[in-house]
């Protein structure tokens, strides 16, 4: 990874961790992905943008395997997703062979623009919802 990409990743994740995510987690309409911390075992809630299609929820991680929630999914794919204020249990699948850029075109425009602008290593994630 280049120095510029690494610097961009550090700046964006710092802003998200300390400014954007704490605010967004409190918004009742914000979609949240809840994973289990791979080290702590505690629930970790991350604001995400995506779209429900049938019994699946689709999203694109802007930092791929460097995203903490993606690392948590690798350790335990059992997740919950809060969509429109309602929690759904599911199993997350990382899809490295999916065209993440094309997938963004089918997801909410505002979030997709941010992921394209700030992302350095896009990765599609599908959550198969149980309920």
PDB file of C-alpha atoms in Angstrom:
ATOM      1  CA  UNK A   1       0.000   0.000   0.000  1.00  0.00           C
ATOM      2  CA  UNK A   2       1.376   3.400  -0.939  1.00  0.00           C
ATOM      3  CA  UNK A   3       2.148   6.085   1.638  1.00  0.00           C
ATOM      4  CA  UNK A   4      -0.655   8.251   0.240  1.00  0.00           C
ATOM      5  CA  UNK A   5      -3.198   5.416   0.513  1.00  0.00           C
ATOM      6  CA  UNK A   6      -2.027   4.547   4.019  1.00  0.00           C
ATOM      7  CA  UNK A   7      -2.257   8.198   5.109  1.00  0.00           C
ATOM      8  CA  UNK A   8      -5.747   8.481   3.610  1.00  0.00           C
ATOM      9  CA  UNK A   9      -6.834   5.329   5.455  1.00  0.00           C
ATOM     10  CA  UNK A  10      -5.505   6.630   8.796  1.00  0.00           C
ATOM     11  CA  UNK A  11      -7.161  10.055   8.410  1.00  0.00           C
ATOM     12  CA  UNK A  12     -10.546   8.714   7.343  1.00  0.00           C
ATOM     13  CA  UNK A  13     -10.688   5.997   9.996  1.00  0.00           C
ATOM     14  CA  UNK A  14      -9.661   8.441  12.731  1.00  0.00           C
ATOM     15  CA  UNK A  15     -12.428  10.855  11.668  1.00  0.00           C
ATOM     16  CA  UNK A  16     -14.966   8.025  11.498  1.00  0.00           C
ATOM     17  CA  UNK A  17     -13.977   6.524  14.844  1.00  0.00           C
ATOM     18  CA  UNK A  18     -13.957   9.736  16.875  1.00  0.00           C
ATOM     19  CA  UNK A  19     -16.429  12.040  15.092  1.00  0.00           C
ATOM     20  CA  UNK A  20     -18.790  10.517  12.517  1.00  0.00           C
ATOM     21  CA  UNK A  21     -19.531   7.089  14.004  1.00  0.00           C
ATOM     22  CA  UNK A  22     -20.383   8.246  17.562  1.00  0.00           C
ATOM     23  CA  UNK A  23     -22.893  10.717  16.105  1.00  0.00           C
ATOM     24  CA  UNK A  24     -24.337   8.351  13.494  1.00  0.00           C
ATOM     25  CA  UNK A  25     -24.806   5.482  15.963  1.00  0.00           C
ATOM     26  CA  UNK A  26     -27.264   7.686  17.884  1.00  0.00           C
ATOM     27  CA  UNK A  27     -29.431   8.510  14.868  1.00  0.00           C
ATOM     28  CA  UNK A  28     -32.573   6.326  14.894  1.00  0.00           C
ATOM     29  CA  UNK A  29     -32.721   6.038  11.080  1.00  0.00           C
ATOM     30  CA  UNK A  30     -29.038   5.127  10.612  1.00  0.00           C
ATOM     31  CA  UNK A  31     -28.364   1.571   9.467  1.00  0.00           C
ATOM     32  CA  UNK A  32     -26.005  -0.202  11.869  1.00  0.00           C
ATOM     33  CA  UNK A  33     -23.994  -3.386  11.495  1.00  0.00           C
ATOM     34  CA  UNK A  34     -23.325  -5.162  14.782  1.00  0.00           C
ATOM     35  CA  UNK A  35     -20.422  -7.605  14.871  1.00  0.00           C
ATOM     36  CA  UNK A  36     -18.753  -9.398  17.751  1.00  0.00           C
ATOM     37  CA  UNK A  37     -15.312  -8.036  18.597  1.00  0.00           C
ATOM     38  CA  UNK A  38     -12.748 -10.658  17.600  1.00  0.00           C
ATOM     39  CA  UNK A  39     -10.594  -9.969  20.679  1.00  0.00           C
ATOM     40  CA  UNK A  40     -12.990  -8.507  23.231  1.00  0.00           C
ATOM     41  CA  UNK A  41     -16.075 -10.592  22.424  1.00  0.00           C
ATOM     42  CA  UNK A  42     -18.130  -7.411  22.904  1.00  0.00           C
ATOM     43  CA  UNK A  43     -20.767  -6.146  20.449  1.00  0.00           C
ATOM     44  CA  UNK A  44     -19.367  -3.567  18.014  1.00  0.00           C
ATOM     45  CA  UNK A  45     -21.790  -1.310  16.153  1.00  0.00           C
ATOM     46  CA  UNK A  46     -20.717   0.375  12.949  1.00  0.00           C
ATOM     47  CA  UNK A  47     -22.836   2.792  10.896  1.00  0.00           C
ATOM     48  CA  UNK A  48     -23.038   1.515   7.330  1.00  0.00           C
ATOM     49  CA  UNK A  49     -24.825   2.336   4.118  1.00  0.00           C
ATOM     50  CA  UNK A  50     -26.393  -0.369   2.060  1.00  0.00           C
ATOM     51  CA  UNK A  51     -29.652  -1.776   0.801  1.00  0.00           C
ATOM     52  CA  UNK A  52     -31.897  -4.665   1.637  1.00  0.00           C
ATOM     53  CA  UNK A  53     -32.779  -6.820  -1.360  1.00  0.00           C
ATOM     54  CA  UNK A  54     -35.164  -9.602  -0.404  1.00  0.00           C
ATOM     55  CA  UNK A  55     -33.642 -11.500   2.522  1.00  0.00           C
ATOM     56  CA  UNK A  56     -30.153 -10.057   2.000  1.00  0.00           C
ATOM     57  CA  UNK A  57     -28.539  -6.792   3.009  1.00  0.00           C
ATOM     58  CA  UNK A  58     -25.736  -5.551   0.727  1.00  0.00           C
ATOM     59  CA  UNK A  59     -22.970  -3.093   1.585  1.00  0.00           C
ATOM     60  CA  UNK A  60     -19.494  -2.194   0.393  1.00  0.00           C
ATOM     61  CA  UNK A  61     -16.604  -1.800   2.826  1.00  0.00           C
ATOM     62  CA  UNK A  62     -14.396   1.127   1.836  1.00  0.00           C
ATOM     63  CA  UNK A  63     -11.219  -0.364   3.332  1.00  0.00           C
ATOM     64  CA  UNK A  64     -11.820  -4.041   2.623  1.00  0.00           C
ATOM     65  CA  UNK A  65      -9.884  -6.407   4.851  1.00  0.00           C
ATOM     66  CA  UNK A  66      -8.428  -3.446   6.775  1.00  0.00           C
ATOM     67  CA  UNK A  67     -11.866  -2.508   8.144  1.00  0.00           C
ATOM     68  CA  UNK A  68     -12.280  -3.565  11.748  1.00  0.00           C
ATOM     69  CA  UNK A  69     -15.831  -4.791  11.185  1.00  0.00           C
ATOM     70  CA  UNK A  70     -14.641  -6.919   8.257  1.00  0.00           C
ATOM     71  CA  UNK A  71     -11.957  -8.465  10.482  1.00  0.00           C
ATOM     72  CA  UNK A  72     -14.656  -9.158  13.072  1.00  0.00           C
ATOM     73  CA  UNK A  73     -16.787 -10.848  10.374  1.00  0.00           C
ATOM     74  CA  UNK A  74     -13.829 -13.021   9.411  1.00  0.00           C
ATOM     75  CA  UNK A  75     -13.611 -14.208  13.026  1.00  0.00           C
ATOM     76  CA  UNK A  76     -17.393 -14.618  13.492  1.00  0.00           C
ATOM     77  CA  UNK A  77     -19.822 -14.069  10.593  1.00  0.00           C
ATOM     78  CA  UNK A  78     -22.879 -13.962  12.872  1.00  0.00           C
ATOM     79  CA  UNK A  79     -24.093 -10.351  12.828  1.00  0.00           C
ATOM     80  CA  UNK A  80     -27.103  -8.138  13.379  1.00  0.00           C
ATOM     81  CA  UNK A  81     -28.216  -5.294  11.119  1.00  0.00           C
ATOM     82  CA  UNK A  82     -30.485  -2.440  12.191  1.00  0.00           C
ATOM     83  CA  UNK A  83     -32.557  -1.388   9.188  1.00  0.00           C
ATOM     84  CA  UNK A  84     -35.180   1.343   9.605  1.00  0.00           C
ATOM     85  CA  UNK A  85     -34.995   0.987  13.390  1.00  0.00           C
ATOM     86  CA  UNK A  86     -35.515  -2.805  13.453  1.00  0.00           C
ATOM     87  CA  UNK A  87     -32.796  -5.339  14.271  1.00  0.00           C
ATOM     88  CA  UNK A  88     -32.313  -8.398  12.051  1.00  0.00           C
ATOM     89  CA  UNK A  89     -30.044 -11.377  12.741  1.00  0.00           C
ATOM     90  CA  UNK A  90     -27.937 -12.689   9.892  1.00  0.00           C
ATOM     91  CA  UNK A  91     -24.776 -14.244   8.558  1.00  0.00           C
ATOM     92  CA  UNK A  92     -22.262 -12.039   6.751  1.00  0.00           C
ATOM     93  CA  UNK A  93     -20.326 -13.145   3.688  1.00  0.00           C
ATOM     94  CA  UNK A  94     -17.284 -11.360   2.261  1.00  0.00           C
ATOM     95  CA  UNK A  95     -17.393 -11.360  -1.549  1.00  0.00           C
ATOM     96  CA  UNK A  96     -13.956 -10.412  -2.928  1.00  0.00           C
ATOM     97  CA  UNK A  97     -14.906 -11.621  -6.435  1.00  0.00           C
ATOM     98  CA  UNK A  98     -17.926  -9.293  -6.643  1.00  0.00           C
ATOM     99  CA  UNK A  99     -17.453  -6.037  -8.575  1.00  0.00           C
ATOM    100  CA  UNK A 100     -17.713  -3.612  -5.636  1.00  0.00           C
ATOM    101  CA  UNK A 101     -17.708  -0.542  -7.897  1.00  0.00           C
ATOM    102  CA  UNK A 102     -20.664  -1.887  -9.873  1.00  0.00           C
ATOM    103  CA  UNK A 103     -22.369  -2.919  -6.622  1.00  0.00           C
ATOM    104  CA  UNK A 104     -22.140   0.680  -5.348  1.00  0.00           C
ATOM    105  CA  UNK A 105     -24.318   1.787  -8.275  1.00  0.00           C
ATOM    106  CA  UNK A 106     -27.181  -0.275  -6.835  1.00  0.00           C
ATOM    107  CA  UNK A 107     -26.768   1.082  -3.292  1.00  0.00           C
ATOM    108  CA  UNK A 108     -27.892   4.428  -1.807  1.00  0.00           C
ATOM    109  CA  UNK A 109     -26.259   7.258  -3.740  1.00  0.00           C
ATOM    110  CA  UNK A 110     -24.977   9.431  -0.874  1.00  0.00           C
ATOM    111  CA  UNK A 111     -23.184   6.625   0.947  1.00  0.00           C
ATOM    112  CA  UNK A 112     -21.872   5.172  -2.315  1.00  0.00           C
ATOM    113  CA  UNK A 113     -20.322   8.509  -3.245  1.00  0.00           C
ATOM    114  CA  UNK A 114     -18.554   8.683   0.123  1.00  0.00           C
ATOM    115  CA  UNK A 115     -17.290   5.099  -0.170  1.00  0.00           C
ATOM    116  CA  UNK A 116     -15.945   5.806  -3.669  1.00  0.00           C
ATOM    117  CA  UNK A 117     -14.331   9.081  -2.542  1.00  0.00           C
ATOM    118  CA  UNK A 118     -12.686   7.820   0.646  1.00  0.00           C
ATOM    119  CA  UNK A 119     -12.265   4.116  -0.040  1.00  0.00           C
ATOM    120  CA  UNK A 120      -8.944   2.561  -0.890  1.00  0.00           C
ATOM    121  CA  UNK A 121      -9.795  -1.153  -1.121  1.00  0.00           C
ATOM    122  CA  UNK A 122     -13.479  -1.826  -1.815  1.00  0.00           C
ATOM    123  CA  UNK A 123     -15.019  -5.119  -0.696  1.00  0.00           C
ATOM    124  CA  UNK A 124     -18.617  -6.274  -1.102  1.00  0.00           C
ATOM    125  CA  UNK A 125     -20.353  -7.738   1.961  1.00  0.00           C
ATOM    126  CA  UNK A 126     -23.665  -9.609   1.835  1.00  0.00           C
ATOM    127  CA  UNK A 127     -25.627 -10.355   4.987  1.00  0.00           C
ATOM    128  CA  UNK A 128     -28.159 -13.175   4.665  1.00  0.00           C
ATOM    129  CA  UNK A 129     -30.938 -12.167   7.043  1.00  0.00           C
ATOM    130  CA  UNK A 130     -32.595 -14.835   9.183  1.00  0.00           C
ATOM    131  CA  UNK A 131     -35.694 -12.788  10.010  1.00  0.00           C
TER     132      UNK A 131
END
